[in-house]
Amino acid sequence: MITILGAGGVIANEVVKLLSARKQPFRLVAPHARAVPAATETISADLSDKDQAIRAVAGSSIVHLLIGLKYDHEHWTEMRPRIMANTIEACKRSGAKLVFFDNVYMHGKVSGAMTEETPFNPCSKKGEVRAKIATSLINEWKDGALTAMIARAADFYGPETPNGLPNVLVFGPPAKNQKASWLANDSLPHSFTYTPDAARSLVTLAETESAWNQTWHVATTPNPPTGKDVHRHGRKRARRRSEIPRPEEADGSSHWMVPSVSR
């Protein structure tokens, strides 16, 4: 049984599509989980409660930890370490392998490209929390107590991703007759992860025996777009009255995603 912790989230929904197409059995877990036609089982559980986490994971072979939380550092400081600890304990008891979907906050300010070997140097309170929970999981697999992996992504963009940076600042406003904007220097490159590709990376990594007990950065382009590139593509799509651009629709100057799993 594959268990998805954080059902209903952007990445979880994409993973569900893949597992459904493969006809693989899976369980959905969320505080107020909603059943989907292909789901084998649906469980409502609060993973900040250890007993509920253990019940939610029981009988699993692989667990995807994909939980999103309120974007508040105090809430993160309290809840993320607790959820990680409970999930680790639940996976130990069930003998499940754990896939933790993470971001790159713990790396802090980096000169050059981020890789799996980039050291933790958080420069924010949320980054400190991310570094703490990632380290706790890494220590578990180094001690041989758990089989697990971490898969990290850049900022999201994609379909059904209303809170993704490009969606909020560039693709969404024209539909409301509002002006597009950008968060920082629009001349600088910024990596993005296309949400369906993130899900494919998770499923592929979980099926790859040699991928376990390692940290992975899900596939992104070696030539990320600048803010100006994103705005240019956004204007093209707005003129066509189309949906969010797919990676292959970017021009040669900025392929947004590479549809493969690579280190």
PDB file of C-alpha atoms in Angstrom:
ATOM      1  CA  MET A   1       0.000   0.000   0.000  1.00  0.00           C
ATOM      2  CA  ILE A   2       1.272   3.465  -0.914  1.00  0.00           C
ATOM      3  CA  THR A   3       0.116   6.089   1.570  1.00  0.00           C
ATOM      4  CA  ILE A   4      -0.103   9.797   0.769  1.00  0.00           C
ATOM      5  CA  LEU A   5       0.102  12.040   3.824  1.00  0.00           C
ATOM      6  CA  GLY A   6      -1.260  15.437   2.856  1.00  0.00           C
ATOM      7  CA  ALA A   7      -3.995  14.327   0.468  1.00  0.00           C
ATOM      8  CA  GLY A   8      -5.675  17.161  -1.380  1.00  0.00           C
ATOM      9  CA  GLY A   9      -2.521  19.223  -1.780  1.00  0.00           C
ATOM     10  CA  VAL A  10      -1.085  20.287  -5.124  1.00  0.00           C
ATOM     11  CA  ILE A  11       1.653  17.637  -5.317  1.00  0.00           C
ATOM     12  CA  ALA A  12      -0.496  14.960  -3.680  1.00  0.00           C
ATOM     13  CA  ASN A  13      -3.169  15.443  -6.337  1.00  0.00           C
ATOM     14  CA  GLU A  14      -0.604  14.966  -9.094  1.00  0.00           C
ATOM     15  CA  VAL A  15       0.753  11.816  -7.430  1.00  0.00           C
ATOM     16  CA  VAL A  16      -2.803  10.488  -7.187  1.00  0.00           C
ATOM     17  CA  LYS A  17      -3.229  10.916 -10.951  1.00  0.00           C
ATOM     18  CA  LEU A  18      -0.101   8.871 -11.611  1.00  0.00           C
ATOM     19  CA  LEU A  19      -0.953   6.088  -9.178  1.00  0.00           C
ATOM     20  CA  SER A  20      -4.506   5.931 -10.493  1.00  0.00           C
ATOM     21  CA  ALA A  21      -3.271   5.561 -14.071  1.00  0.00           C
ATOM     22  CA  ARG A  22      -0.977   2.741 -12.962  1.00  0.00           C
ATOM     23  CA  LYS A  23      -3.812   1.107 -11.000  1.00  0.00           C
ATOM     24  CA  GLN A  24      -1.621   0.967  -7.917  1.00  0.00           C
ATOM     25  CA  PRO A  25      -3.352   0.722  -4.533  1.00  0.00           C
ATOM     26  CA  PHE A  26      -3.032   3.878  -2.446  1.00  0.00           C
ATOM     27  CA  ARG A  27      -4.376   5.410   0.723  1.00  0.00           C
ATOM     28  CA  LEU A  28      -5.215   9.094   1.180  1.00  0.00           C
ATOM     29  CA  VAL A  29      -4.607  10.741   4.553  1.00  0.00           C
ATOM     30  CA  ALA A  30      -5.522  14.293   5.571  1.00  0.00           C
ATOM     31  CA  PRO A  31      -7.254  15.987   8.519  1.00  0.00           C
ATOM     32  CA  HIS A  32     -10.472  15.961   6.501  1.00  0.00           C
ATOM     33  CA  ALA A  33      -9.652  13.496   3.753  1.00  0.00           C
ATOM     34  CA  ARG A  34     -11.929  13.268   0.742  1.00  0.00           C
ATOM     35  CA  ALA A  35     -12.310  10.039  -1.181  1.00  0.00           C
ATOM     36  CA  VAL A  36     -11.404   9.862  -4.862  1.00  0.00           C
ATOM     37  CA  PRO A  37     -12.683   7.084  -7.138  1.00  0.00           C
ATOM     38  CA  ALA A  38      -9.357   5.274  -7.528  1.00  0.00           C
ATOM     39  CA  ALA A  39      -8.293   5.437  -3.864  1.00  0.00           C
ATOM     40  CA  THR A  40      -8.132   2.110  -2.053  1.00  0.00           C
ATOM     41  CA  GLU A  41      -8.693   3.769   1.303  1.00  0.00           C
ATOM     42  CA  THR A  42      -9.262   7.215   2.802  1.00  0.00           C
ATOM     43  CA  ILE A  43      -8.362   8.117   6.381  1.00  0.00           C
ATOM     44  CA  SER A  44      -8.940  11.376   8.229  1.00  0.00           C
ATOM     45  CA  ALA A  45      -6.076  11.914  10.670  1.00  0.00           C
ATOM     46  CA  ASP A  46      -4.175  14.684  12.412  1.00  0.00           C
ATOM     47  CA  LEU A  47      -0.508  13.754  12.051  1.00  0.00           C
ATOM     48  CA  SER A  48       0.499  16.017  14.915  1.00  0.00           C
ATOM     49  CA  ASP A  49      -1.058  13.302  17.100  1.00  0.00           C
ATOM     50  CA  LYS A  50       1.253  10.286  17.261  1.00  0.00           C
ATOM     51  CA  ASP A  51      -1.467   7.680  17.677  1.00  0.00           C
ATOM     52  CA  GLN A  52      -3.359   9.012  14.673  1.00  0.00           C
ATOM     53  CA  ALA A  53      -0.169   9.064  12.613  1.00  0.00           C
ATOM     54  CA  ILE A  54       0.564   5.445  13.507  1.00  0.00           C
ATOM     55  CA  ARG A  55      -2.963   4.430  12.539  1.00  0.00           C
ATOM     56  CA  ALA A  56      -2.728   6.336   9.250  1.00  0.00           C
ATOM     57  CA  VAL A  57       0.526   4.665   8.206  1.00  0.00           C
ATOM     58  CA  ALA A  58      -0.164   1.121   9.406  1.00  0.00           C
ATOM     59  CA  GLY A  59       0.111  -1.453   6.624  1.00  0.00           C
ATOM     60  CA  SER A  60       1.969   0.874   4.248  1.00  0.00           C
ATOM     61  CA  SER A  61       4.974  -0.109   2.164  1.00  0.00           C
ATOM     62  CA  ILE A  62       5.805   3.420   0.965  1.00  0.00           C
ATOM     63  CA  VAL A  63       4.721   6.690   2.551  1.00  0.00           C
ATOM     64  CA  HIS A  64       4.831  10.078   0.824  1.00  0.00           C
ATOM     65  CA  LEU A  65       4.997  12.968   3.310  1.00  0.00           C
ATOM     66  CA  LEU A  66       3.524  15.859   1.298  1.00  0.00           C
ATOM     67  CA  ILE A  67       1.882  17.953   3.987  1.00  0.00           C
ATOM     68  CA  GLY A  68       1.483  21.700   3.592  1.00  0.00           C
ATOM     69  CA  LEU A  69       1.004  23.949   6.606  1.00  0.00           C
ATOM     70  CA  LYS A  70      -0.112  27.482   7.271  1.00  0.00           C
ATOM     71  CA  TYR A  71       2.701  29.770   6.071  1.00  0.00           C
ATOM     72  CA  ASP A  72       3.653  31.038   9.524  1.00  0.00           C
ATOM     73  CA  HIS A  73       7.009  30.427  11.201  1.00  0.00           C
ATOM     74  CA  GLU A  74       5.536  29.961  14.688  1.00  0.00           C
ATOM     75  CA  HIS A  75       3.142  27.344  13.377  1.00  0.00           C
ATOM     76  CA  TRP A  76       5.979  25.665  11.463  1.00  0.00           C
ATOM     77  CA  THR A  77       8.222  25.689  14.538  1.00  0.00           C
ATOM     78  CA  GLU A  78       5.589  23.863  16.552  1.00  0.00           C
ATOM     79  CA  MET A  79       4.039  21.543  14.005  1.00  0.00           C
ATOM     80  CA  ARG A  80       6.642  20.466  11.449  1.00  0.00           C
ATOM     81  CA  PRO A  81       9.076  18.800  13.893  1.00  0.00           C
ATOM     82  CA  ARG A  82       6.169  17.067  15.622  1.00  0.00           C
ATOM     83  CA  ILE A  83       4.695  15.791  12.356  1.00  0.00           C
ATOM     84  CA  MET A  84       8.099  14.587  11.184  1.00  0.00           C
ATOM     85  CA  ALA A  85       8.780  12.776  14.470  1.00  0.00           C
ATOM     86  CA  ASN A  86       5.352  11.130  14.422  1.00  0.00           C
ATOM     87  CA  THR A  87       5.699  10.100  10.780  1.00  0.00           C
ATOM     88  CA  ILE A  88       9.135   8.610  11.399  1.00  0.00           C
ATOM     89  CA  GLU A  89       7.800   6.629  14.362  1.00  0.00           C
ATOM     90  CA  ALA A  90       4.791   5.456  12.365  1.00  0.00           C
ATOM     91  CA  CYS A  91       7.003   4.301   9.485  1.00  0.00           C
ATOM     92  CA  LYS A  92       9.313   2.445  11.857  1.00  0.00           C
ATOM     93  CA  ARG A  93       6.393   0.578  13.376  1.00  0.00           C
ATOM     94  CA  SER A  94       4.896  -0.373  10.017  1.00  0.00           C
ATOM     95  CA  GLY A  95       8.224  -1.034   8.279  1.00  0.00           C
ATOM     96  CA  ALA A  96       7.323   1.519   5.593  1.00  0.00           C
ATOM     97  CA  LYS A  97       9.797   3.477   3.492  1.00  0.00           C
ATOM     98  CA  LEU A  98       9.402   7.252   3.743  1.00  0.00           C
ATOM     99  CA  VAL A  99       9.606   9.803   0.925  1.00  0.00           C
ATOM    100  CA  PHE A 100       9.767  13.362   2.277  1.00  0.00           C
ATOM    101  CA  PHE A 101       9.013  16.117  -0.219  1.00  0.00           C
ATOM    102  CA  ASP A 102      10.997  19.181   0.845  1.00  0.00           C
ATOM    103  CA  ASN A 103      11.987  22.625  -0.369  1.00  0.00           C
ATOM    104  CA  VAL A 104      15.354  24.429  -0.377  1.00  0.00           C
ATOM    105  CA  TYR A 105      14.871  26.915   2.469  1.00  0.00           C
ATOM    106  CA  MET A 106      17.519  25.218   4.610  1.00  0.00           C
ATOM    107  CA  HIS A 107      20.262  26.115   2.115  1.00  0.00           C
ATOM    108  CA  GLY A 108      19.843  29.837   2.752  1.00  0.00           C
ATOM    109  CA  LYS A 109      21.680  32.262   0.487  1.00  0.00           C
ATOM    110  CA  VAL A 110      23.746  30.349  -2.030  1.00  0.00           C
ATOM    111  CA  SER A 111      26.224  31.603  -4.591  1.00  0.00           C
ATOM    112  CA  GLY A 112      25.764  29.433  -7.667  1.00  0.00           C
ATOM    113  CA  ALA A 113      23.624  26.380  -8.225  1.00  0.00           C
ATOM    114  CA  MET A 114      22.121  24.415  -5.352  1.00  0.00           C
ATOM    115  CA  THR A 115      22.898  20.698  -5.394  1.00  0.00           C
ATOM    116  CA  GLU A 116      22.282  17.806  -3.036  1.00  0.00           C
ATOM    117  CA  GLU A 117      25.690  18.513  -1.523  1.00  0.00           C
ATOM    118  CA  THR A 118      25.003  22.197  -0.771  1.00  0.00           C
ATOM    119  CA  PRO A 119      25.362  22.613   3.011  1.00  0.00           C
ATOM    120  CA  PHE A 120      22.550  23.786   5.263  1.00  0.00           C
ATOM    121  CA  ASN A 121      22.940  27.471   6.060  1.00  0.00           C
ATOM    122  CA  PRO A 122      19.435  28.784   6.776  1.00  0.00           C
ATOM    123  CA  CYS A 123      18.924  32.531   6.847  1.00  0.00           C
ATOM    124  CA  SER A 124      15.268  32.506   7.940  1.00  0.00           C
ATOM    125  CA  LYS A 125      13.221  31.012  10.750  1.00  0.00           C
ATOM    126  CA  LYS A 126      11.370  28.772   8.306  1.00  0.00           C
ATOM    127  CA  GLY A 127      14.722  27.674   6.896  1.00  0.00           C
ATOM    128  CA  GLU A 128      15.886  26.765  10.386  1.00  0.00           C
ATOM    129  CA  VAL A 129      12.807  24.582  10.856  1.00  0.00           C
ATOM    130  CA  ARG A 130      13.384  22.900   7.502  1.00  0.00           C
ATOM    131  CA  ALA A 131      17.027  22.233   8.370  1.00  0.00           C
ATOM    132  CA  LYS A 132      15.990  20.723  11.703  1.00  0.00           C
ATOM    133  CA  ILE A 133      13.448  18.276  10.333  1.00  0.00           C
ATOM    134  CA  ALA A 134      15.604  17.289   7.356  1.00  0.00           C
ATOM    135  CA  THR A 135      18.540  16.598   9.656  1.00  0.00           C
ATOM    136  CA  SER A 136      16.368  14.480  11.934  1.00  0.00           C
ATOM    137  CA  LEU A 137      15.306  12.304   8.992  1.00  0.00           C
ATOM    138  CA  ILE A 138      18.827  12.024   7.568  1.00  0.00           C
ATOM    139  CA  ASN A 139      20.115  10.907  10.972  1.00  0.00           C
ATOM    140  CA  GLU A 140      17.480   8.162  11.067  1.00  0.00           C
ATOM    141  CA  TRP A 141      18.567   6.614   7.784  1.00  0.00           C
ATOM    142  CA  LYS A 142      22.254   7.044   8.611  1.00  0.00           C
ATOM    143  CA  ASP A 143      21.627   5.115  11.837  1.00  0.00           C
ATOM    144  CA  GLY A 144      19.876   2.377   9.862  1.00  0.00           C
ATOM    145  CA  ALA A 145      16.638   2.912  11.755  1.00  0.00           C
ATOM    146  CA  LEU A 146      14.583   3.769   8.692  1.00  0.00           C
ATOM    147  CA  THR A 147      14.699   3.588   4.905  1.00  0.00           C
ATOM    148  CA  ALA A 148      13.864   7.029   3.556  1.00  0.00           C
ATOM    149  CA  MET A 149      14.742   9.765   1.112  1.00  0.00           C
ATOM    150  CA  ILE A 150      14.316  13.504   0.687  1.00  0.00           C
ATOM    151  CA  ALA A 151      13.210  15.003  -2.635  1.00  0.00           C
ATOM    152  CA  ARG A 152      13.571  18.775  -2.883  1.00  0.00           C
ATOM    153  CA  ALA A 153      11.892  21.151  -5.309  1.00  0.00           C
ATOM    154  CA  ALA A 154      12.140  24.789  -6.268  1.00  0.00           C
ATOM    155  CA  ASP A 155       9.138  27.161  -6.286  1.00  0.00           C
ATOM    156  CA  PHE A 156       6.075  25.620  -7.880  1.00  0.00           C
ATOM    157  CA  TYR A 157       4.194  26.505 -11.002  1.00  0.00           C
ATOM    158  CA  GLY A 158       1.632  24.505 -12.897  1.00  0.00           C
ATOM    159  CA  PRO A 159      -2.045  23.674 -13.264  1.00  0.00           C
ATOM    160  CA  GLU A 160      -4.227  23.820 -10.167  1.00  0.00           C
ATOM    161  CA  THR A 161      -1.430  25.594  -8.313  1.00  0.00           C
ATOM    162  CA  PRO A 162      -3.131  28.823  -7.202  1.00  0.00           C
ATOM    163  CA  ASN A 163      -0.447  29.792  -4.691  1.00  0.00           C
ATOM    164  CA  GLY A 164       2.538  29.200  -6.985  1.00  0.00           C
ATOM    165  CA  LEU A 165       4.702  32.294  -7.444  1.00  0.00           C
ATOM    166  CA  PRO A 166       4.282  32.604 -11.256  1.00  0.00           C
ATOM    167  CA  ASN A 167       0.572  31.858 -10.941  1.00  0.00           C
ATOM    168  CA  VAL A 168       0.009  34.535  -8.308  1.00  0.00           C
ATOM    169  CA  LEU A 169       2.217  37.248  -9.804  1.00  0.00           C
ATOM    170  CA  VAL A 170       2.152  36.653 -13.566  1.00  0.00           C
ATOM    171  CA  PHE A 171      -0.421  34.203 -14.922  1.00  0.00           C
ATOM    172  CA  GLY A 172      -3.348  35.060 -12.660  1.00  0.00           C
ATOM    173  CA  PRO A 173      -3.588  38.877 -12.628  1.00  0.00           C
ATOM    174  CA  PRO A 174      -4.314  39.423 -16.376  1.00  0.00           C
ATOM    175  CA  ALA A 175      -7.383  37.213 -16.057  1.00  0.00           C
ATOM    176  CA  LYS A 176      -8.640  39.738 -13.474  1.00  0.00           C
ATOM    177  CA  ASN A 177      -7.615  42.761 -15.557  1.00  0.00           C
ATOM    178  CA  GLN A 178      -4.761  43.375 -13.139  1.00  0.00           C
ATOM    179  CA  LYS A 179      -1.116  44.117 -13.851  1.00  0.00           C
ATOM    180  CA  ALA A 180       1.436  41.325 -13.517  1.00  0.00           C
ATOM    181  CA  SER A 181       4.321  41.843 -11.092  1.00  0.00           C
ATOM    182  CA  TRP A 182       7.470  40.146  -9.779  1.00  0.00           C
ATOM    183  CA  LEU A 183       8.922  39.568  -6.336  1.00  0.00           C
ATOM    184  CA  ALA A 184      12.554  40.484  -6.922  1.00  0.00           C
ATOM    185  CA  ASN A 185      15.027  41.567  -9.597  1.00  0.00           C
ATOM    186  CA  ASP A 186      13.402  40.366 -12.821  1.00  0.00           C
ATOM    187  CA  SER A 187      16.783  40.127 -14.564  1.00  0.00           C
ATOM    188  CA  LEU A 188      17.947  37.292 -12.316  1.00  0.00           C
ATOM    189  CA  PRO A 189      17.311  33.604 -13.120  1.00  0.00           C
ATOM    190  CA  HIS A 190      14.951  31.746 -10.802  1.00  0.00           C
ATOM    191  CA  SER A 191      14.346  27.995 -10.827  1.00  0.00           C
ATOM    192  CA  PHE A 192      10.828  26.620 -10.874  1.00  0.00           C
ATOM    193  CA  THR A 193       9.384  23.138 -10.571  1.00  0.00           C
ATOM    194  CA  TYR A 194       6.453  22.155 -12.761  1.00  0.00           C
ATOM    195  CA  THR A 195       4.082  20.341 -10.413  1.00  0.00           C
ATOM    196  CA  PRO A 196       3.267  17.315 -12.625  1.00  0.00           C
ATOM    197  CA  ASP A 197       7.003  16.765 -13.091  1.00  0.00           C
ATOM    198  CA  ALA A 198       7.562  16.959  -9.335  1.00  0.00           C
ATOM    199  CA  ALA A 199       5.023  14.172  -8.877  1.00  0.00           C
ATOM    200  CA  ARG A 200       6.645  12.065 -11.587  1.00  0.00           C
ATOM    201  CA  SER A 201       9.976  12.518  -9.843  1.00  0.00           C
ATOM    202  CA  LEU A 202       8.546  11.284  -6.532  1.00  0.00           C
ATOM    203  CA  VAL A 203       6.958   8.203  -8.068  1.00  0.00           C
ATOM    204  CA  THR A 204      10.079   7.385 -10.089  1.00  0.00           C
ATOM    205  CA  LEU A 205      12.415   7.813  -7.136  1.00  0.00           C
ATOM    206  CA  ALA A 206      10.234   5.647  -4.896  1.00  0.00           C
ATOM    207  CA  GLU A 207      10.402   2.871  -7.500  1.00  0.00           C
ATOM    208  CA  THR A 208      14.202   3.118  -7.811  1.00  0.00           C
ATOM    209  CA  GLU A 209      15.904   0.923  -5.232  1.00  0.00           C
ATOM    210  CA  SER A 210      19.240   2.724  -5.511  1.00  0.00           C
ATOM    211  CA  ALA A 211      17.602   6.081  -4.729  1.00  0.00           C
ATOM    212  CA  TRP A 212      16.836   5.334  -1.091  1.00  0.00           C
ATOM    213  CA  ASN A 213      18.702   6.853   1.873  1.00  0.00           C
ATOM    214  CA  GLN A 214      19.748   9.853  -0.192  1.00  0.00           C
ATOM    215  CA  THR A 215      18.689  13.433  -0.826  1.00  0.00           C
ATOM    216  CA  TRP A 216      17.548  14.349  -4.336  1.00  0.00           C
ATOM    217  CA  HIS A 217      16.762  17.602  -6.071  1.00  0.00           C
ATOM    218  CA  VAL A 218      13.909  16.950  -8.469  1.00  0.00           C
ATOM    219  CA  ALA A 219      14.677  17.743 -12.088  1.00  0.00           C
ATOM    220  CA  THR A 220      14.872  21.416 -13.040  1.00  0.00           C
ATOM    221  CA  THR A 221      16.525  23.178 -15.927  1.00  0.00           C
ATOM    222  CA  PRO A 222      20.223  24.121 -15.906  1.00  0.00           C
ATOM    223  CA  ASN A 223      19.098  27.378 -17.582  1.00  0.00           C
ATOM    224  CA  PRO A 224      16.300  28.756 -15.363  1.00  0.00           C
ATOM    225  CA  PRO A 225      14.174  31.662 -16.591  1.00  0.00           C
ATOM    226  CA  THR A 226      14.485  35.218 -15.381  1.00  0.00           C
ATOM    227  CA  GLY A 227      11.487  37.155 -14.171  1.00  0.00           C
ATOM    228  CA  LYS A 228      11.396  38.829 -17.584  1.00  0.00           C
ATOM    229  CA  ASP A 229      11.210  35.400 -19.257  1.00  0.00           C
ATOM    230  CA  VAL A 230       8.276  34.409 -17.074  1.00  0.00           C
ATOM    231  CA  HIS A 231       6.489  37.666 -17.882  1.00  0.00           C
ATOM    232  CA  ARG A 232       7.081  37.159 -21.597  1.00  0.00           C
ATOM    233  CA  HIS A 233       5.586  33.662 -21.520  1.00  0.00           C
ATOM    234  CA  GLY A 234       2.731  34.940 -19.383  1.00  0.00           C
ATOM    235  CA  ARG A 235       1.883  37.599 -21.948  1.00  0.00           C
ATOM    236  CA  LYS A 236       1.923  35.001 -24.741  1.00  0.00           C
ATOM    237  CA  ARG A 237      -0.491  32.771 -22.869  1.00  0.00           C
ATOM    238  CA  ALA A 238      -2.748  35.689 -21.972  1.00  0.00           C
ATOM    239  CA  ARG A 239      -3.026  36.665 -25.638  1.00  0.00           C
ATOM    240  CA  ARG A 240      -3.980  33.075 -26.496  1.00  0.00           C
ATOM    241  CA  ARG A 241      -6.389  32.904 -23.534  1.00  0.00           C
ATOM    242  CA  SER A 242      -4.742  29.620 -22.586  1.00  0.00           C
ATOM    243  CA  GLU A 243      -3.799  27.772 -19.472  1.00  0.00           C
ATOM    244  CA  ILE A 244      -0.506  27.690 -17.576  1.00  0.00           C
ATOM    245  CA  PRO A 245       2.373  27.084 -20.039  1.00  0.00           C
ATOM    246  CA  ARG A 246       3.863  23.635 -20.098  1.00  0.00           C
ATOM    247  CA  PRO A 247       7.664  23.328 -19.834  1.00  0.00           C
ATOM    248  CA  GLU A 248       8.099  22.298 -23.451  1.00  0.00           C
ATOM    249  CA  GLU A 249       6.292  25.469 -24.575  1.00  0.00           C
ATOM    250  CA  ALA A 250       9.050  27.720 -23.269  1.00  0.00           C
ATOM    251  CA  ASP A 251      11.364  29.000 -25.963  1.00  0.00           C
ATOM    252  CA  GLY A 252      14.984  27.922 -26.326  1.00  0.00           C
ATOM    253  CA  SER A 253      16.254  30.559 -23.914  1.00  0.00           C
ATOM    254  CA  SER A 254      14.523  29.087 -20.877  1.00  0.00           C
ATOM    255  CA  HIS A 255      13.295  25.500 -20.758  1.00  0.00           C
ATOM    256  CA  TRP A 256      11.560  25.506 -17.403  1.00  0.00           C
ATOM    257  CA  MET A 257      11.752  21.817 -16.622  1.00  0.00           C
ATOM    258  CA  VAL A 258      13.643  18.773 -17.756  1.00  0.00           C
ATOM    259  CA  PRO A 259      11.227  15.787 -17.762  1.00  0.00           C
ATOM    260  CA  SER A 260      13.601  13.330 -16.137  1.00  0.00           C
ATOM    261  CA  VAL A 261      15.031  12.468 -12.756  1.00  0.00           C
ATOM    262  CA  SER A 262      18.687  13.383 -12.463  1.00  0.00           C
ATOM    263  CA  ARG A 263      21.171  14.389  -9.838  1.00  0.00           C
TER     264      ARG A 263
END
